Rosetta silent file (secondary structure, phi, psi, omega in degrees, C-alpha in Angstrom):
SEQUENCE: MTMPMTPPSARAPAAPVSGSAVAIRNFAFSPTTLKVKTGTTVTWTNQDTDAHTVTSAGSGGPLRSAALATHATYRYRFTAPGTYHYLCTIHPFMTATVEVTR
SCORE:     score description
SCORE:     0.000 S_00000001
   1 L     0.000  130.262  178.826  131.399   80.679   93.001 S_00000001
   2 L   -99.248  145.957  178.839  127.871   81.561   94.091 S_00000001
   3 L   -90.878  138.548  177.831  125.590   79.122   95.858 S_00000001
   4 L   -68.206  145.054  178.253  122.082   78.676   94.481 S_00000001
   5 L   -81.277  143.563  177.295  119.327   79.973   96.732 S_00000001
   6 L   -88.175  124.764  178.379  116.850   77.460   98.103 S_00000001
   7 L   -64.785  150.130 -177.662  113.264   78.451   97.328 S_00000001
   8 H   -53.842  -36.583 -177.765  111.052   78.802  100.429 S_00000001
   9 H   -67.721  -18.047 -178.231  108.930   75.790   99.433 S_00000001
  10 H   -96.296   -6.103  179.959  112.016   73.546   99.488 S_00000001
  11 L   -76.058  156.028  177.568  113.166   74.527  102.960 S_00000001
  12 L   -65.663  144.942  178.991  112.571   72.267  105.944 S_00000001
  13 L   -64.679  152.593  179.468  109.393   73.082  107.873 S_00000001
  14 L   -67.016  149.285  178.401  109.821   75.127  111.025 S_00000001
  15 L   -66.382  148.988  177.658  110.050   73.242  114.304 S_00000001
  16 L   -58.857  146.953 -179.163  106.848   73.090  116.378 S_00000001
  17 E  -116.423  139.754  174.999  106.403   75.966  118.819 S_00000001
  18 E   -90.082  154.813  179.083  104.817   75.764  122.269 S_00000001
  19 L   146.631 -162.997  179.459  102.389   78.417  123.458 S_00000001
  20 L  -141.524   15.974 -178.587   98.745   79.294  123.077 S_00000001
  21 E  -129.345  140.103  175.332   98.667   82.055  120.450 S_00000001
  22 E  -125.557  126.862  175.532   98.673   82.016  116.657 S_00000001
  23 E   -93.771  140.187  173.494   99.133   85.211  114.642 S_00000001
  24 E  -109.723  107.957 -178.526   97.555   85.512  111.221 S_00000001
  25 E  -152.665  148.586 -178.750   99.750   87.872  109.222 S_00000001
  26 L    54.159   38.765  178.276  101.127   88.169  105.714 S_00000001
  27 L    57.006   43.866  177.368   98.654   85.505  104.589 S_00000001
  28 E  -154.071  153.034  172.202  100.121   82.866  106.923 S_00000001
  29 E   -91.064  134.242 -179.523   99.506   81.298  110.320 S_00000001
  30 E  -134.029  116.187    7.983  102.428   81.805  112.698 S_00000001
  31 L   -80.405  162.481  178.396  103.584   79.438  114.009 S_00000001
  32 L   -77.868  -24.669  173.902  102.675   76.877  111.367 S_00000001
  33 E  -131.742  119.999 -179.852  102.873   74.094  113.977 S_00000001
  34 E  -113.561  131.463  177.520  101.809   74.793  117.555 S_00000001
  35 E  -106.503  125.692  178.932  102.283   72.225  120.367 S_00000001
  36 E  -135.602  165.034  174.698   99.889   72.435  123.331 S_00000001
  37 E   -92.381  153.078  175.343   98.709   70.283  126.234 S_00000001
  38 L   -52.462  137.426 -179.601   95.148   68.970  126.492 S_00000001
  39 L    94.858   -6.048 -179.743   92.919   71.653  128.008 S_00000001
  40 L   -78.061  136.840  171.774   94.781   74.574  126.415 S_00000001
  41 E   -96.863  122.822  179.243   92.763   77.350  124.810 S_00000001
  42 E   -99.615  138.139  178.228   94.459   78.618  121.648 S_00000001
  43 E  -116.923  125.575  174.214   93.754   82.148  120.399 S_00000001
  44 E  -100.933  134.881  178.102   94.146   83.142  116.758 S_00000001
  45 E  -126.448  125.221  179.565   94.412   86.883  116.020 S_00000001
  46 E   -82.485  115.322  178.426   94.062   88.292  112.517 S_00000001
  47 L  -104.561    4.268  177.111   96.750   90.914  111.952 S_00000001
  48 L   -90.749  164.136  174.865   96.081   91.225  108.202 S_00000001
  49 L   -84.058  -17.718  175.671   93.751   93.735  106.576 S_00000001
  50 L   -88.161  151.265  176.659   92.044   90.874  104.669 S_00000001
  51 L   -74.184  149.543  177.264   89.577   88.560  106.408 S_00000001
  52 E  -141.399  160.442  173.530   90.649   84.984  107.237 S_00000001
  53 L  -120.367  163.673  171.495   89.076   81.895  108.791 S_00000001
  54 L  -120.724  104.930 -171.459   90.366   79.146  111.061 S_00000001
  55 E  -134.961  131.134  178.310   88.732   75.966  109.742 S_00000001
  56 E   -56.991  138.510  174.251   89.560   72.296  110.278 S_00000001
  57 L   -76.483  140.507 -177.270   90.921   70.559  107.197 S_00000001
  58 L    80.104  175.572 -177.172   88.660   67.692  106.160 S_00000001
  59 L   -91.502  151.800  173.772   85.145   67.136  107.417 S_00000001
  60 L    82.986    1.776  179.934   84.061   66.919  111.028 S_00000001
  61 L   -74.395  160.841 -174.277   86.912   68.879  112.600 S_00000001
  62 L   -82.525  -16.356 -174.998   86.249   71.162  115.557 S_00000001
  63 L   -86.970  119.614 -177.151   87.708   74.418  114.202 S_00000001
  64 E  -151.034   74.926  179.397   85.069   76.582  112.513 S_00000001
  65 L   -82.598  158.039  167.239   85.577   80.321  112.854 S_00000001
  66 L   -74.781  173.915  174.562   83.594   82.976  111.106 S_00000001
  67 L   -64.896  126.400 -177.358   85.549   85.280  108.795 S_00000001
  68 E   -95.025  119.884  175.586   87.859   87.247  111.087 S_00000001
  69 L   -74.629  173.465  178.218   88.226   90.952  110.358 S_00000001
  70 L   -54.451  132.201  179.287   91.438   92.815  111.210 S_00000001
  71 L    72.481   -0.127  177.460   92.297   92.431  114.936 S_00000001
  72 L   -74.768  154.774 -179.646   89.458   89.926  115.462 S_00000001
  73 E  -125.092  158.041  173.465   90.195   86.775  117.457 S_00000001
  74 E  -134.733  135.612 -179.617   88.992   83.188  117.522 S_00000001
  75 E  -124.269  143.601  175.127   89.495   80.876  120.504 S_00000001
  76 E  -144.437  134.078  177.306   89.221   77.122  120.803 S_00000001
  77 E   -97.830  120.771 -179.419   89.902   74.869  123.816 S_00000001
  78 L   -86.580  115.039 -175.423   91.508   71.561  122.825 S_00000001
  79 L  -104.810   -6.910 -178.963   90.093   68.813  125.057 S_00000001
  80 L  -133.582  140.034  176.823   91.467   65.725  123.292 S_00000001
  81 L   -64.059  153.459  177.233   94.991   64.786  122.216 S_00000001
  82 E   152.880 -179.402  177.437   95.660   64.600  118.489 S_00000001
  83 E  -111.190  121.073 -175.477   96.930   66.458  115.451 S_00000001
  84 E  -112.486  108.628  177.426   94.571   69.131  114.180 S_00000001
  85 E   -91.020  138.987  179.443   95.227   70.391  110.650 S_00000001
  86 E  -145.198  168.744 -177.475   93.483   73.605  109.655 S_00000001
  87 E  -151.584  172.815  171.010   93.318   76.214  106.905 S_00000001
  88 L   -97.037  120.729 -178.033   91.771   79.502  105.869 S_00000001
  89 L   -70.305  -21.330  177.872   88.768   78.725  103.654 S_00000001
  90 L   -77.728  -35.743 -179.127   89.110   82.121  101.953 S_00000001
  91 L  -129.654   79.784 -171.421   92.798   81.495  101.154 S_00000001
  92 L   -61.156  -12.456  175.753   93.231   77.665  101.150 S_00000001
  93 L   -73.741  -13.260  177.709   97.007   77.904  100.639 S_00000001
  94 L   -84.872  108.241 -178.605   97.164   79.087  104.271 S_00000001
  95 E  -132.280  156.042  178.430   97.562   75.907  106.325 S_00000001
  96 E  -163.825  177.958 -175.082   98.843   75.032  109.790 S_00000001
  97 E  -142.259  143.439  168.429   98.659   72.414  112.550 S_00000001
  98 E  -115.706  124.780  176.840   98.005   72.206  116.283 S_00000001
  99 E  -104.076  119.091 -176.291   99.558   69.167  118.004 S_00000001
 100 E  -110.396  126.325  178.588   97.812   68.363  121.292 S_00000001
 101 E  -121.774  163.758  179.299   99.417   66.053  123.863 S_00000001
 102 L   -70.079    0.000    0.000   98.384   64.919  127.346 S_00000001
């Protein structure tokens, strides 16, 4: 008897990861959820050949990168606790979150 495969969209989301770096590769942000302390500067690095942005979801968010070419980086220092959802405006299916705690 074979077991049916679970499609990727039905799998549980990955656990939050601590650190200060996000890789942009294979049209995804990795990790998809990053946990940092207030005052941490997070660096996103585009490892794809296509350009991507790091842009806050919704209006008024603090993340607003230009289009990042291959190997380009974007940095942002998180000064307030909260949950920051963001996406690539060029490829809106690319989404991720930074969780900032004291």
